[in-house]
Amino acid sequence: MDFYSSKDDAQALLNVALVTDTTILDTDDEVVAMIKELLETRIRPAVQEDGGDIRYVGFEPETGIVSVKLAGSCVGCPSSAVTLKNGVENMLMHYIPEVTAVHSIEDVAEGEEANSVDDVIVEKSSGEGKKSTAPAMSTYEQRLTAAGIPFSD
């Protein structure tokens, strides 16, 4: 219990300010300060109740897009997209008119490529070079029958 009474060690800990993602810095403008304040006081506690976390990444004043990073149980959760849009985005847009959208930044593991919607290219196969003996199925009933699913009107 002597370490509690030693003021020299405690003072060393207090001299260093704890800087987090939502610490309002002198270089932050008013909009960024309000975003960080809302994230820290209203949004983060609600997300942490479910075992997740949300971290501020950045704000683009030209587009009004806030970038955040989800952590904890929010990573990979199917409800996180709904929480991001209906909860976080709506609250930030309600209190801060400059915010137009909220986007989540996801980590990419080593050796994996980022799979974003913008990177996906869908091409229709021409079928050239492949000989298929199965007839082209154009109706819903034919596809169900081919899959072995009974169909009745």
mmCIF file of C-alpha atoms in Angstrom:
data_model
loop_
_atom_site.group_PDB
_atom_site.id
_atom_site.type_symbol
_atom_site.label_atom_id
_atom_site.label_comp_id
_atom_site.label_asym_id
_atom_site.label_seq_id
_atom_site.Cartn_x
_atom_site.Cartn_y
_atom_site.Cartn_z
ATOM 1 C CA MET A 1 0.000 0.000 0.000
ATOM 2 C CA ASP A 2 3.062 2.261 0.120
ATOM 3 C CA PHE A 3 2.873 2.868 -3.612
ATOM 4 C CA TYR A 4 -0.414 4.754 -3.135
ATOM 5 C CA SER A 5 1.241 7.207 -0.753
ATOM 6 C CA SER A 6 4.263 7.828 -2.983
ATOM 7 C CA LYS A 7 3.457 11.062 -4.834
ATOM 8 C CA ASP A 8 6.568 10.964 -7.016
ATOM 9 C CA ASP A 9 5.383 7.947 -9.028
ATOM 10 C CA ALA A 10 1.797 9.182 -9.257
ATOM 11 C CA GLN A 11 2.958 12.564 -10.549
ATOM 12 C CA ALA A 12 4.913 10.915 -13.351
ATOM 13 C CA LEU A 13 1.734 9.230 -14.545
ATOM 14 C CA LEU A 14 -0.263 12.450 -14.470
ATOM 15 C CA ASN A 15 2.254 14.445 -16.491
ATOM 16 C CA VAL A 16 1.499 12.480 -19.658
ATOM 17 C CA ALA A 17 -1.867 13.228 -21.187
ATOM 18 C CA LEU A 18 -3.858 10.254 -22.391
ATOM 19 C CA VAL A 19 -4.614 10.782 -26.082
ATOM 20 C CA THR A 20 -7.324 8.645 -27.664
ATOM 21 C CA ASP A 21 -9.105 8.742 -30.992
ATOM 22 C CA THR A 22 -11.767 11.055 -29.559
ATOM 23 C CA THR A 23 -9.450 13.418 -27.718
ATOM 24 C CA ILE A 24 -10.236 16.927 -28.941
ATOM 25 C CA LEU A 25 -6.957 18.444 -30.090
ATOM 26 C CA ASP A 26 -6.087 22.116 -30.555
ATOM 27 C CA THR A 27 -5.784 21.521 -34.300
ATOM 28 C CA ASP A 28 -9.344 20.131 -34.613
ATOM 29 C CA ASP A 29 -11.918 22.436 -36.108
ATOM 30 C CA GLU A 30 -15.387 22.869 -34.598
ATOM 31 C CA VAL A 31 -17.052 20.152 -36.697
ATOM 32 C CA VAL A 32 -14.430 17.522 -35.843
ATOM 33 C CA ALA A 33 -14.651 18.470 -32.163
ATOM 34 C CA MET A 34 -18.441 17.968 -32.222
ATOM 35 C CA ILE A 35 -18.072 14.621 -34.013
ATOM 36 C CA LYS A 36 -15.556 13.407 -31.435
ATOM 37 C CA GLU A 37 -17.744 14.641 -28.563
ATOM 38 C CA LEU A 38 -20.825 12.800 -29.859
ATOM 39 C CA LEU A 39 -18.829 9.630 -30.487
ATOM 40 C CA GLU A 40 -17.370 9.703 -26.990
ATOM 41 C CA THR A 41 -20.472 10.640 -24.994
ATOM 42 C CA ARG A 42 -23.425 9.124 -26.857
ATOM 43 C CA ILE A 43 -22.437 6.622 -29.528
ATOM 44 C CA ARG A 44 -19.486 4.725 -28.047
ATOM 45 C CA PRO A 45 -21.238 3.806 -24.758
ATOM 46 C CA ALA A 46 -24.192 2.333 -26.672
ATOM 47 C CA VAL A 47 -21.909 0.306 -28.943
ATOM 48 C CA GLN A 48 -19.797 -0.875 -25.995
ATOM 49 C CA GLU A 49 -22.904 -2.223 -24.237
ATOM 50 C CA ASP A 50 -23.054 -4.895 -26.933
ATOM 51 C CA GLY A 51 -19.349 -5.742 -26.684
ATOM 52 C CA GLY A 52 -18.159 -3.645 -29.596
ATOM 53 C CA ASP A 53 -16.340 -0.383 -30.031
ATOM 54 C CA ILE A 54 -16.227 2.437 -32.535
ATOM 55 C CA ARG A 55 -13.170 4.570 -33.232
ATOM 56 C CA TYR A 56 -12.926 7.903 -35.007
ATOM 57 C CA VAL A 57 -10.659 7.785 -38.076
ATOM 58 C CA GLY A 58 -11.285 11.048 -39.902
ATOM 59 C CA PHE A 59 -13.607 13.617 -41.440
ATOM 60 C CA GLU A 60 -13.538 14.928 -45.002
ATOM 61 C CA PRO A 61 -14.929 18.487 -44.957
ATOM 62 C CA GLU A 62 -15.305 18.583 -48.763
ATOM 63 C CA THR A 63 -17.663 15.599 -48.879
ATOM 64 C CA GLY A 64 -18.963 15.542 -45.306
ATOM 65 C CA ILE A 65 -18.001 11.884 -44.852
ATOM 66 C CA VAL A 66 -17.006 10.664 -41.392
ATOM 67 C CA SER A 67 -14.735 7.604 -41.339
ATOM 68 C CA VAL A 68 -14.926 5.282 -38.349
ATOM 69 C CA LYS A 69 -13.500 1.883 -37.518
ATOM 70 C CA LEU A 70 -15.570 -0.785 -35.824
ATOM 71 C CA ALA A 71 -13.898 -3.090 -33.322
ATOM 72 C CA GLY A 72 -14.723 -5.875 -30.902
ATOM 73 C CA SER A 73 -17.890 -7.815 -31.548
ATOM 74 C CA CYS A 74 -18.918 -5.294 -34.241
ATOM 75 C CA VAL A 75 -16.331 -6.741 -36.632
ATOM 76 C CA GLY A 76 -18.121 -9.233 -38.833
ATOM 77 C CA CYS A 77 -21.500 -8.680 -37.169
ATOM 78 C CA PRO A 78 -24.326 -8.549 -39.701
ATOM 79 C CA SER A 79 -26.116 -5.894 -37.643
ATOM 80 C CA SER A 80 -23.140 -3.524 -37.659
ATOM 81 C CA ALA A 81 -24.121 -2.054 -41.037
ATOM 82 C CA VAL A 82 -27.603 -1.285 -39.709
ATOM 83 C CA THR A 83 -26.149 0.198 -36.526
ATOM 84 C CA LEU A 84 -23.749 2.308 -38.566
ATOM 85 C CA LYS A 85 -26.448 3.734 -40.838
ATOM 86 C CA ASN A 86 -29.489 3.931 -38.557
ATOM 87 C CA GLY A 87 -27.700 4.757 -35.341
ATOM 88 C CA VAL A 88 -24.362 6.463 -35.881
ATOM 89 C CA GLU A 89 -25.054 8.201 -39.199
ATOM 90 C CA ASN A 90 -28.511 9.432 -38.191
ATOM 91 C CA MET A 91 -27.275 10.839 -34.884
ATOM 92 C CA LEU A 92 -24.272 12.598 -36.395
ATOM 93 C CA MET A 93 -26.347 14.022 -39.261
ATOM 94 C CA HIS A 94 -29.015 15.198 -36.805
ATOM 95 C CA TYR A 95 -26.640 17.149 -34.564
ATOM 96 C CA ILE A 96 -24.047 18.152 -37.169
ATOM 97 C CA PRO A 97 -25.483 19.369 -40.510
ATOM 98 C CA GLU A 98 -22.042 19.219 -42.188
ATOM 99 C CA VAL A 99 -22.013 15.405 -41.918
ATOM 100 C CA THR A 100 -23.469 13.728 -45.013
ATOM 101 C CA ALA A 101 -22.472 10.078 -44.453
ATOM 102 C CA VAL A 102 -20.569 7.698 -42.185
ATOM 103 C CA HIS A 103 -18.299 5.018 -43.655
ATOM 104 C CA SER A 104 -16.628 2.152 -41.853
ATOM 105 C CA ILE A 105 -12.956 1.430 -42.480
ATOM 106 C CA GLU A 106 -12.153 -2.272 -42.268
ATOM 107 C CA ASP A 107 -8.792 -3.879 -41.649
ATOM 108 C CA VAL A 108 -7.438 -6.127 -44.358
ATOM 109 C CA ALA A 109 -5.451 -9.117 -43.142
ATOM 110 C CA GLU A 110 -2.044 -9.758 -44.670
ATOM 111 C CA GLY A 111 -2.247 -11.676 -47.906
ATOM 112 C CA GLU A 112 -5.854 -10.684 -48.529
ATOM 113 C CA GLU A 113 -7.115 -8.097 -50.927
ATOM 114 C CA ALA A 114 -9.777 -5.569 -50.026
ATOM 115 C CA ASN A 115 -13.150 -6.606 -51.364
ATOM 116 C CA SER A 116 -15.134 -3.461 -51.885
ATOM 117 C CA VAL A 117 -18.115 -2.957 -54.111
ATOM 118 C CA ASP A 118 -16.098 -0.622 -56.317
ATOM 119 C CA ASP A 119 -13.502 -3.341 -56.996
ATOM 120 C CA VAL A 120 -15.981 -5.995 -58.109
ATOM 121 C CA ILE A 121 -16.432 -6.367 -61.846
ATOM 122 C CA VAL A 122 -19.292 -8.555 -63.029
ATOM 123 C CA GLU A 123 -19.071 -9.940 -66.517
ATOM 124 C CA LYS A 124 -21.591 -12.093 -68.291
ATOM 125 C CA SER A 125 -20.070 -15.291 -69.575
ATOM 126 C CA SER A 126 -20.523 -15.846 -73.285
ATOM 127 C CA GLY A 127 -20.281 -19.594 -72.869
ATOM 128 C CA GLU A 128 -17.853 -19.866 -75.768
ATOM 129 C CA GLY A 129 -15.451 -22.748 -75.503
ATOM 130 C CA LYS A 130 -17.803 -24.664 -73.215
ATOM 131 C CA LYS A 131 -20.152 -27.271 -74.519
ATOM 132 C CA SER A 132 -23.157 -27.732 -72.335
ATOM 133 C CA THR A 133 -25.594 -30.577 -72.782
ATOM 134 C CA ALA A 134 -28.134 -29.019 -70.412
ATOM 135 C CA PRO A 135 -30.769 -26.831 -72.036
ATOM 136 C CA ALA A 136 -30.879 -23.173 -71.066
ATOM 137 C CA MET A 137 -33.326 -22.726 -68.217
ATOM 138 C CA SER A 138 -35.277 -19.551 -68.578
ATOM 139 C CA THR A 139 -38.317 -19.998 -66.392
ATOM 140 C CA TYR A 140 -38.564 -20.137 -62.663
ATOM 141 C CA GLU A 141 -40.298 -23.509 -62.781
ATOM 142 C CA GLN A 142 -37.507 -25.031 -64.878
ATOM 143 C CA ARG A 143 -34.839 -23.825 -62.457
ATOM 144 C CA LEU A 144 -36.736 -25.247 -59.473
ATOM 145 C CA THR A 145 -37.194 -28.570 -61.239
ATOM 146 C CA ALA A 146 -33.494 -28.719 -62.162
ATOM 147 C CA ALA A 147 -32.599 -28.100 -58.524
ATOM 148 C CA GLY A 148 -34.872 -30.935 -57.419
ATOM 149 C CA ILE A 149 -37.380 -28.667 -55.695
ATOM 150 C CA PRO A 150 -41.012 -29.608 -56.263
ATOM 151 C CA PHE A 151 -43.104 -26.865 -57.784
ATOM 152 C CA SER A 152 -46.847 -26.529 -57.584
ATOM 153 C CA ASP A 153 -49.202 -23.756 -58.622
#
